[in-house]
Coordinates of C-alpha atoms in Angstrom, one line a residue:
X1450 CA -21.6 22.6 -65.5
X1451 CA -17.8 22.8 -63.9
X1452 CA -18.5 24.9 -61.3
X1453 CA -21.8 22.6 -60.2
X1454 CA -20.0 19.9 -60.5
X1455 CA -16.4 21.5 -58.2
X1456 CA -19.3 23.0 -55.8
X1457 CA -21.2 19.3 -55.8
X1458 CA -17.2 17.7 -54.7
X1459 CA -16.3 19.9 -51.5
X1460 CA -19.9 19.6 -50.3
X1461 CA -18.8 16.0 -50.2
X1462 CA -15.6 17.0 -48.8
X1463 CA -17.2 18.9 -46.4
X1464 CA -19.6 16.3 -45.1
X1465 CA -17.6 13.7 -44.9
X1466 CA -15.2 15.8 -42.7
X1467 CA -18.1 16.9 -40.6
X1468 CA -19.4 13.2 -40.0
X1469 CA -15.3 12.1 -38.5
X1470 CA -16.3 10.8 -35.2
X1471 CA -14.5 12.6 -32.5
X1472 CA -12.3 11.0 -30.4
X1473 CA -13.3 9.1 -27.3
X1474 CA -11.5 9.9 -23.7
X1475 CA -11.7 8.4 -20.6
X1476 CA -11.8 11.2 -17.2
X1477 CA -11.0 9.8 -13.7
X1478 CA -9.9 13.0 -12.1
X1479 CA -13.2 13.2 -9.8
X1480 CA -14.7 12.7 -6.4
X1481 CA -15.3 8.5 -6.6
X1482 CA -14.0 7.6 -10.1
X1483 CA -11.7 4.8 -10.8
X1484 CA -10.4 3.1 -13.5
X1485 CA -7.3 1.5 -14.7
X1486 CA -5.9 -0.3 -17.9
X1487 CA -7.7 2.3 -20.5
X1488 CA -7.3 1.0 -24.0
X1489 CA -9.2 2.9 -26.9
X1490 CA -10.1 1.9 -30.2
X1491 CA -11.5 4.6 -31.7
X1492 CA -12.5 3.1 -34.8
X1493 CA -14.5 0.3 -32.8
X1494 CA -15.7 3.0 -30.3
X1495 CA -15.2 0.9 -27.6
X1496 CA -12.8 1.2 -24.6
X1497 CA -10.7 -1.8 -22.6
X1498 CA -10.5 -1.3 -18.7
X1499 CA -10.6 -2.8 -15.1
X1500 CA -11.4 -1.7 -12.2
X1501 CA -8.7 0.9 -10.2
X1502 CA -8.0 1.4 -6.9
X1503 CA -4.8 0.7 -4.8
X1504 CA -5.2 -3.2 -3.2
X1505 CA -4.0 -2.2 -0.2
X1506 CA -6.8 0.4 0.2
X1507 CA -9.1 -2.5 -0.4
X1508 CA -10.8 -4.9 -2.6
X1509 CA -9.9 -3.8 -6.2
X1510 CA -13.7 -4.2 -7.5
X1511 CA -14.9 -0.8 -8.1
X1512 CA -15.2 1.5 -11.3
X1513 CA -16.5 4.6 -11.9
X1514 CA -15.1 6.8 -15.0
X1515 CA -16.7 9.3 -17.4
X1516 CA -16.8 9.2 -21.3
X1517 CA -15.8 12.2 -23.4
X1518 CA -16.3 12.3 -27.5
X1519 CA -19.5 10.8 -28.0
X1520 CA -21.3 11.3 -31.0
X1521 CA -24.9 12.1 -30.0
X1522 CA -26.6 8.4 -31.1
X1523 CA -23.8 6.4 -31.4
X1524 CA -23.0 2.8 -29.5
X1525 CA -19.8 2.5 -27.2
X1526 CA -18.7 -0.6 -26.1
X1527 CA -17.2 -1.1 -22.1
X1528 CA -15.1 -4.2 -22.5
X1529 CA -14.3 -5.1 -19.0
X1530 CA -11.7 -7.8 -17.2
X1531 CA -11.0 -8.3 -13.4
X1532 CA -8.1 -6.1 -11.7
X1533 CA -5.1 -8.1 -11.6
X1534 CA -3.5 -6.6 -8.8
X1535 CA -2.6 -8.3 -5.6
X1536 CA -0.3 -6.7 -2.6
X1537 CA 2.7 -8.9 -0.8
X1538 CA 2.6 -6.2 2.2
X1539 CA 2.6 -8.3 5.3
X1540 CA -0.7 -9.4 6.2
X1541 CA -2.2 -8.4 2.7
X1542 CA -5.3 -10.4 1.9
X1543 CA -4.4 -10.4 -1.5
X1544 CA -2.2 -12.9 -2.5
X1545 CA -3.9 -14.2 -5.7
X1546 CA -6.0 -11.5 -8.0
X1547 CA -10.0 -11.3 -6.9
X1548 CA -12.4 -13.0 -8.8
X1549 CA -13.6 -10.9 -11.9
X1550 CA -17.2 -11.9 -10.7
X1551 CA -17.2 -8.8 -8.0
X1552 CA -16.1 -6.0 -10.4
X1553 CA -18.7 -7.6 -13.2
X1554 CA -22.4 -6.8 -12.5
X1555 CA -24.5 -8.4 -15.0
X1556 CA -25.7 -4.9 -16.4
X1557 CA -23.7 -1.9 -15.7
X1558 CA -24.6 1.9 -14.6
X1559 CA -24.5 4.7 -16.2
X1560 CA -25.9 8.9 -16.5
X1561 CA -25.8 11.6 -18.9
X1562 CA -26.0 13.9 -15.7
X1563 CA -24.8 12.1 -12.8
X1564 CA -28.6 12.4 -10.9
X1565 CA -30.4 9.8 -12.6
X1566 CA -28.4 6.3 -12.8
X1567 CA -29.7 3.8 -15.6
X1568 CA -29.0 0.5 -16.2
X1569 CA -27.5 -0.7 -19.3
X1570 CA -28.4 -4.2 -21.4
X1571 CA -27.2 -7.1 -19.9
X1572 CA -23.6 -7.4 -20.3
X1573 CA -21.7 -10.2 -22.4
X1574 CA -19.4 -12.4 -20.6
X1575 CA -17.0 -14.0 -23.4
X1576 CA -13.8 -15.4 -21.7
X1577 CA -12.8 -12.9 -18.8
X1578 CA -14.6 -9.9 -20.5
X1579 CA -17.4 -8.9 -20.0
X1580 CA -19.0 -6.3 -22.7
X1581 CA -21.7 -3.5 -21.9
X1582 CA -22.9 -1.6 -24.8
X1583 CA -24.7 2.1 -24.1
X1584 CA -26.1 4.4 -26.9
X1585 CA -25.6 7.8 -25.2
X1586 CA -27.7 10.3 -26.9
X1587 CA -25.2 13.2 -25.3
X1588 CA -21.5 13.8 -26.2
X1589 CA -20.4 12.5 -22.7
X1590 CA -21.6 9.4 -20.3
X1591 CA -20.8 8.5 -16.6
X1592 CA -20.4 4.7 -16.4
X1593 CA -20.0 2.6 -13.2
X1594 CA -20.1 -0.8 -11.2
X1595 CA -23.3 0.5 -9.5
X1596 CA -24.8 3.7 -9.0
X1597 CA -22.2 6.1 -7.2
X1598 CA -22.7 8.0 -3.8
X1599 CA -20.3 9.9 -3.1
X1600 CA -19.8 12.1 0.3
X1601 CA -21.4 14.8 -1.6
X1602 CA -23.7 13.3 -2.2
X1603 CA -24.0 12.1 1.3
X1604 CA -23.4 15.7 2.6
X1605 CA -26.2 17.3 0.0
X1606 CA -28.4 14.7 1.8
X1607 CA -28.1 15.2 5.2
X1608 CA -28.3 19.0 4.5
X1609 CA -31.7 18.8 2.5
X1610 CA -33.3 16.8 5.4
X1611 CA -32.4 19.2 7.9
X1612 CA -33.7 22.2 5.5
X1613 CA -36.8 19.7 4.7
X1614 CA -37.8 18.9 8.2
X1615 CA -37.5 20.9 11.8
X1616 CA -36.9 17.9 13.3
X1617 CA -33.7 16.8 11.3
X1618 CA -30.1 17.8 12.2
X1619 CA -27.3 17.7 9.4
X1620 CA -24.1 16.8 11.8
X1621 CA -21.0 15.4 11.1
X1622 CA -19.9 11.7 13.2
X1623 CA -16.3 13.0 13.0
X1624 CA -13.3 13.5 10.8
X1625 CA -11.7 11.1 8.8
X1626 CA -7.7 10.5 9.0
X1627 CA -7.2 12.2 6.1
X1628 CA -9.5 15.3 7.3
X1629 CA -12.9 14.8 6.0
X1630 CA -16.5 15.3 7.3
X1631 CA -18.4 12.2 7.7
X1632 CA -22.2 13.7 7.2
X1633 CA -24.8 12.2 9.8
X1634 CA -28.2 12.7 10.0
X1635 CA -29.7 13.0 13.3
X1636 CA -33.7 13.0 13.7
X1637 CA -36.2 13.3 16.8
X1638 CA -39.4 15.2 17.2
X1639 CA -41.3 16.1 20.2
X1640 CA -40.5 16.9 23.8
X1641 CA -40.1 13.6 25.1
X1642 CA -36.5 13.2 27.1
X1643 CA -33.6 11.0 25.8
X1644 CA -34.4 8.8 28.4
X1645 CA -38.0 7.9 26.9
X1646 CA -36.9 7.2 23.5
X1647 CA -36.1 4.3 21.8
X1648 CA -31.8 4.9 20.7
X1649 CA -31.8 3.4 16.9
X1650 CA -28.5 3.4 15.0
X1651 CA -28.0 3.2 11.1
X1652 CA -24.9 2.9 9.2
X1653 CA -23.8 2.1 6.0
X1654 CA -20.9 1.8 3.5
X1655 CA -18.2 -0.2 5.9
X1656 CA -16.7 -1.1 2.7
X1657 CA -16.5 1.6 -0.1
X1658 CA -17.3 -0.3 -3.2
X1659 CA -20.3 -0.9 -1.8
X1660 CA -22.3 1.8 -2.8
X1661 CA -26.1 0.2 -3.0
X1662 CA -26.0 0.3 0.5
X1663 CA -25.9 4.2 1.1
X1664 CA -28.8 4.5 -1.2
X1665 CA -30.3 2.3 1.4
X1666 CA -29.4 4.5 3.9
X1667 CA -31.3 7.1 2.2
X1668 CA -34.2 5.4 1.6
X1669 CA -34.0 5.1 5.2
X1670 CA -33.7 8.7 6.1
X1671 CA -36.1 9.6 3.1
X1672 CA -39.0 7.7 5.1
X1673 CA -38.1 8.6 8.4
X1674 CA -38.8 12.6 7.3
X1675 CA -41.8 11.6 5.2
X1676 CA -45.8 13.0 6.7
X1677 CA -46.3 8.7 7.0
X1678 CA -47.9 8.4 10.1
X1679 CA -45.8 5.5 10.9
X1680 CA -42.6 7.5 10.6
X1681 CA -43.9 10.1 12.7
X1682 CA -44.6 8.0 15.2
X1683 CA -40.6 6.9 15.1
X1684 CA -39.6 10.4 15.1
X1685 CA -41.7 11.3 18.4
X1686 CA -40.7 8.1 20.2
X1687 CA -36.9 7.3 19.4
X1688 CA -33.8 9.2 18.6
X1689 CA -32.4 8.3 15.6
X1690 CA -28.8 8.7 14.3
X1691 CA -27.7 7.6 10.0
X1692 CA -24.6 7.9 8.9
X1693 CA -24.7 7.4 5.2
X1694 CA -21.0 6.8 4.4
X1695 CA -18.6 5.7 7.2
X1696 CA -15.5 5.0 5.1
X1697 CA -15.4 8.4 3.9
X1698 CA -11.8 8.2 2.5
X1699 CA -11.8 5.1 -0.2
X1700 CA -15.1 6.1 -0.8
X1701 CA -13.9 9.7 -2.5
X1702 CA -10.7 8.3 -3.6
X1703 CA -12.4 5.1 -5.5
X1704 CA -10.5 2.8 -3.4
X1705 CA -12.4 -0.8 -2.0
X1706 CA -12.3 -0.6 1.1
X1707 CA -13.3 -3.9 2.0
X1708 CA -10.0 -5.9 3.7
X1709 CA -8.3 -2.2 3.7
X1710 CA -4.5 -2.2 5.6
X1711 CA -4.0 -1.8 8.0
X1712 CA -7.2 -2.7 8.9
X1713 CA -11.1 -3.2 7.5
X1714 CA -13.8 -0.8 8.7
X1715 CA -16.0 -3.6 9.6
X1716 CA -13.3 -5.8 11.7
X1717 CA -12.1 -2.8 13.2
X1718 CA -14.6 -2.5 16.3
X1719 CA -12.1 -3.2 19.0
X1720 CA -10.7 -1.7 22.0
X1721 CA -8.8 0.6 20.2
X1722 CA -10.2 1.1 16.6
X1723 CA -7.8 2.2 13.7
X1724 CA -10.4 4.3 11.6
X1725 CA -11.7 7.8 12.9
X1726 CA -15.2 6.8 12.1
X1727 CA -15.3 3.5 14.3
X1728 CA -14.4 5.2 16.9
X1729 CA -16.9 8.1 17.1
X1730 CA -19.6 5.4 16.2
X1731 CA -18.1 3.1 19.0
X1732 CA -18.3 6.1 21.0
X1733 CA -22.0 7.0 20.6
X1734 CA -23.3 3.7 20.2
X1735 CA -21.6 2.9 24.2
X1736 CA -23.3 5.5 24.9
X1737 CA -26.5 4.7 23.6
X1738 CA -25.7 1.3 25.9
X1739 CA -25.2 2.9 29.0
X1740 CA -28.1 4.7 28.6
X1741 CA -30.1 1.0 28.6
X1742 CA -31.8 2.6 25.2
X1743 CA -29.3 0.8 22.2
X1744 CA -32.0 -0.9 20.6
X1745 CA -31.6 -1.4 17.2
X1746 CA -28.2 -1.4 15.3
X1747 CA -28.2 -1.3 11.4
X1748 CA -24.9 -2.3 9.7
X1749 CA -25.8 -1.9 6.0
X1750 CA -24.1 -3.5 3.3
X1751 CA -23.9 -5.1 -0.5
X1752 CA -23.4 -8.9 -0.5
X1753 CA -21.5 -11.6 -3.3
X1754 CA -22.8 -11.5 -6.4
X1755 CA -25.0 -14.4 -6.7
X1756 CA -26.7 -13.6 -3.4
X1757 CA -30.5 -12.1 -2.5
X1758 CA -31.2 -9.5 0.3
X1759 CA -30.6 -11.2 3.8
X1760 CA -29.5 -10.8 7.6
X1761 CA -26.0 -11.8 8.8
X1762 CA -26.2 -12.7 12.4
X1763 CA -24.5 -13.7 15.0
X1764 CA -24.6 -17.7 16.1
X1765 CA -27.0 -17.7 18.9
X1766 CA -25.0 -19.4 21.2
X1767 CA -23.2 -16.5 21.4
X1768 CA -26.4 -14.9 22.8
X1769 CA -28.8 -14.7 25.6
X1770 CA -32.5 -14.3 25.7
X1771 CA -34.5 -12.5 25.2
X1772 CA -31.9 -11.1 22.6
X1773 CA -32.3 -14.2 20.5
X1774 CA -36.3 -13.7 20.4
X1775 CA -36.6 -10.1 19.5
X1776 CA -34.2 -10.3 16.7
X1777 CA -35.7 -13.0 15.1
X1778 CA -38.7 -10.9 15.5
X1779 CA -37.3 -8.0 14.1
X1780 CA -36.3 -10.2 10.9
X1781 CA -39.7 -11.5 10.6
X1782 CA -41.4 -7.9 10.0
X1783 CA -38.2 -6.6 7.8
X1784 CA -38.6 -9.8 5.3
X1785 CA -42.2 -9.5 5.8
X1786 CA -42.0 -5.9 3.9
X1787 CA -38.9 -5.8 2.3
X1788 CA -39.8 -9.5 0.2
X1789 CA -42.7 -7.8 -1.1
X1790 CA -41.2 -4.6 -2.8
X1791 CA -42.7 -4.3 -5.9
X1792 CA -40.5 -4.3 -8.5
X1793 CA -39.4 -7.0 -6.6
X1794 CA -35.7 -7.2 -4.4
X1795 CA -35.0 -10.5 -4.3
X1796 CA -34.7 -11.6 -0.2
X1797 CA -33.6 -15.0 1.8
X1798 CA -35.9 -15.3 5.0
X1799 CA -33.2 -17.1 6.2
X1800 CA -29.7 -14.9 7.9
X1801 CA -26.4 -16.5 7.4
X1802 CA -24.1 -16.5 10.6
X1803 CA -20.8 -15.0 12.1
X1804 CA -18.8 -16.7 14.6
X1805 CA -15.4 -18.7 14.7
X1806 CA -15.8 -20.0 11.8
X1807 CA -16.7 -16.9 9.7
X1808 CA -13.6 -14.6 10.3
X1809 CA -10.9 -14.6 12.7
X1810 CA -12.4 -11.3 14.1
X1811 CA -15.7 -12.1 14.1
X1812 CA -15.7 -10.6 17.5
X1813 CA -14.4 -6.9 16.0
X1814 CA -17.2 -7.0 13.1
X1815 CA -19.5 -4.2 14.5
X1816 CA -23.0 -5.7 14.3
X1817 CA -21.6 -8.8 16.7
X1818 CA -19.8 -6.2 18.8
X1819 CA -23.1 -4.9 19.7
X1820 CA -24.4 -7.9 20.0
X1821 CA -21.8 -8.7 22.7
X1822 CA -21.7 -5.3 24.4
X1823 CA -25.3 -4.2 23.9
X1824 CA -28.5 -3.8 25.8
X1825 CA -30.4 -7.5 26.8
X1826 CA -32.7 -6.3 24.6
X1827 CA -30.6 -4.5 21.4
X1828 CA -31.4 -6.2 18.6
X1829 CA -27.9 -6.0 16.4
X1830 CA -28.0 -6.6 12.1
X1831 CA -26.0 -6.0 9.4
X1832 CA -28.6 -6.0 6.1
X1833 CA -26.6 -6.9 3.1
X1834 CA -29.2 -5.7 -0.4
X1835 CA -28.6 -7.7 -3.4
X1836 CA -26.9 -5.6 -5.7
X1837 CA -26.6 -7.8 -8.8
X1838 CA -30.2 -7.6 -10.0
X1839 CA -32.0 -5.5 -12.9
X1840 CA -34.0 -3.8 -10.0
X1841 CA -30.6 -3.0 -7.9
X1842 CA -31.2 0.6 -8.8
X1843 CA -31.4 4.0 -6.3
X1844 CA -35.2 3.5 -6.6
X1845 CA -35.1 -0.4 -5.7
X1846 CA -32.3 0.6 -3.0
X1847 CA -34.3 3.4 -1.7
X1848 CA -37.6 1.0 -1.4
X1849 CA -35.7 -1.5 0.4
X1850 CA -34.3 1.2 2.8
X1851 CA -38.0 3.2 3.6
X1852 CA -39.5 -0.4 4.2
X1853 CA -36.2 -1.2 6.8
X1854 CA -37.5 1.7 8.5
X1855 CA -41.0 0.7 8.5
X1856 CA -40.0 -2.6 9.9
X1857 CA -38.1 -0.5 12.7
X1858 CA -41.2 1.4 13.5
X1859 CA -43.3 -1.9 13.8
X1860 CA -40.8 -3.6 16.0
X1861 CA -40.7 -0.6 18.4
X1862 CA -44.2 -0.4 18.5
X1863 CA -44.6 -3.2 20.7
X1864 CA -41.5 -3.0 22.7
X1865 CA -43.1 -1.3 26.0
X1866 CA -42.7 2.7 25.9
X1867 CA -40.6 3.8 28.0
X1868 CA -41.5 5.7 30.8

């Protein structure tokens, strides 16, 4: 019976060894990641963190991390509180730490392969922390604000629609200052001259945290290539140029973006821009005016976290006729699809405005720049997609983008062709 017994005691030993949990990491050391503050308690499984990013590189909002040392089945907690940092640099926007609200979507993100993004429970708010739980049934999870896209991702786009489709280009707007490509996808089919076509610009990602809006973007570009009839149509009768990302540089290095020093992407469309990316879109977007053809502008972004879908515009007084009539036409047929995306995206019918009293440089945000230096007839937006919502997923984002472009088509199709 001893030796049962001594063989029965280190199969205990044994099991109970094998069954130690092993220890959770956090990695940050990749394309988009950001994270700050990493506490572990391994014998909760749960992990203490804000959001990461240098404030001066923008809004400190944005997280994106991965977790190592999962046991296959288990529950981790994400306990999460608002960045506390703040920059005194002169002219630094942030004097007082930003509200927790922006880095704390009600449900979080996360993948087990970093393809398909999921949506956690809804979080629980208790004090300034906000708690997501995941059961990962791998040993490691990506977890994030909102489902990352990266310039890789941005560049393995643009590429696949050019090997998809004869009559999609994978080009590059420019060069950021720090040396990278800025992927753009440029589309047109048919012989028709660029002097016949409709000139339609989209752009998204101004502001780096917001990532919801590049999957819009793609949705976008994902239609637009499609055998629809519809998009066709667009394809033989406009030119068409998507940039996916346009600050390139806090986007990869996990940084905000939004009121970036020295200046913001989106209140940087002066006479002589800061970023590399402004100005080659400033560049082919004046071109598009001189040409008479800059018809429809598309600034796309993520709004406040208890907003829907809407338009920001600018105040009509600021514009002439017949600008004023064909962009409130143009937002009648976009709400008129987008509002009735099923699974429903929540959408305003009614645009909020820039002027005066919106920003001091309301006249440098691109979308009124257009307006002011555009076409009679350009129709000028920036789209901001509700981000904070169970169906704020790539598929929702990518629904609300292919039905943009529908929208497009339909609003073209009864401007007069030209000749």
């Amino acid at each position: 019976m001893k030796p049962l017994v001594v063989a029965l005691a280190l199969s205990s030993i044994f099991l109970c060894q094998s069954s130690t949990a092993a220890d959770i990491t956090v990695e940050s050391n990749f394309e988009g990641a950001s994270v700050s503050v990493v506490e572990i308690d391994q014998t909760a499984r749960s992990i203490s963190f804000m959001p990461g990013g240098d404030p001066t590189r923008g809004w400190p909002c944005w997280w994106y991390f991965k977790v190592n040392g999962i046991t296959p089945g288990e529950t981790i907690k994400l306990r999460l509180r608002g960045s506390t940092a703040v920059t005194s640099m002169p002219g630094g926007p942030l004097v007082k730490p930003l509200a927790p609200s922006w880095a704390m979507p009600e449900m979080a993100t996360f993948s087990t392969d970093g393809k398909a993004w999921l949506h956690t429970e809804k979080g629980v708010k208790e004090g300034d922390v906000m708690t997501y739980t995941i059961k990962a049934e791998t040993t490691s999870v990506l977890v994030a604000w909102g489902p990352p896209y990266t310039p890789s991702t941005a560049a393995a786009f643009v590429h696949a629609m050019n090997e998809k489709s004869p009559h999609a280009k994978a080009e590059e707007l420019c060069h950021s200052r720090e040396g990278r490509a800025v992927p753009m996808l440029h589309v047109q089919e048919g012989e028709r001259t660029p002097a016949q076509r409709f000139g339609v610009w989209v752009q998204a990602r101004q502001h780096a945290w917001e990532s919801g809006s590049s999957w819009v973007a793609q949705g976008f570009g994902e239609w637009l290539l499609s055998d629809d009839e519809d998009a066709a149509w667009l394809r033989q009768h406009a030119e068409i140029f998507l940039v996916p990302i346009m600050d390139i540089d806090n986007t990869v290095t996990g940084n905000g973006g939004k009121d970036a020093q020295p200046q913001d992407h989106n209140r940087d469309w002066s006479p002589q821009p800061h970023w590399n990316e402004v100005i080659a879109a400033q560049k082919q977007v004046s071109g598009l005016i001189q040409e008479g053809r800059m018809d429809v502008f598309l600034d796309l972004h993520n709004p406040a976290p208890g907003d829907p879908t809407f338009f920001y515009i600018l105040e009509s007084s600021a514009l002439k006729e017949p600008m004023i009539g064909l962009r409130d036409r143009f937002i009648e047929l976009a709400y008129g699809r987008i509002s009735k995306i099923k699974p429903l995206i929540p959408m305003s019918n009614k645009p909020k405005t820039t002027g005066p009293a919106y920003h001091p440089l309301w006249r440098q945000i691109s979308a009124n720049w257009v307006s002011m230096n555009g076409n009679p007839h350009t129709v000028s937006l920036c789209l901001e997609t509700i981000w904070n919502y169970k169906n704020s997923t790539t598929e929702g984002y990518r629904a609300v983008g292919a039905n943009l472009a529908a929208a497009v088509r339909e609003y073209l199709s009864e401007r007069p062709v030209r000749p």
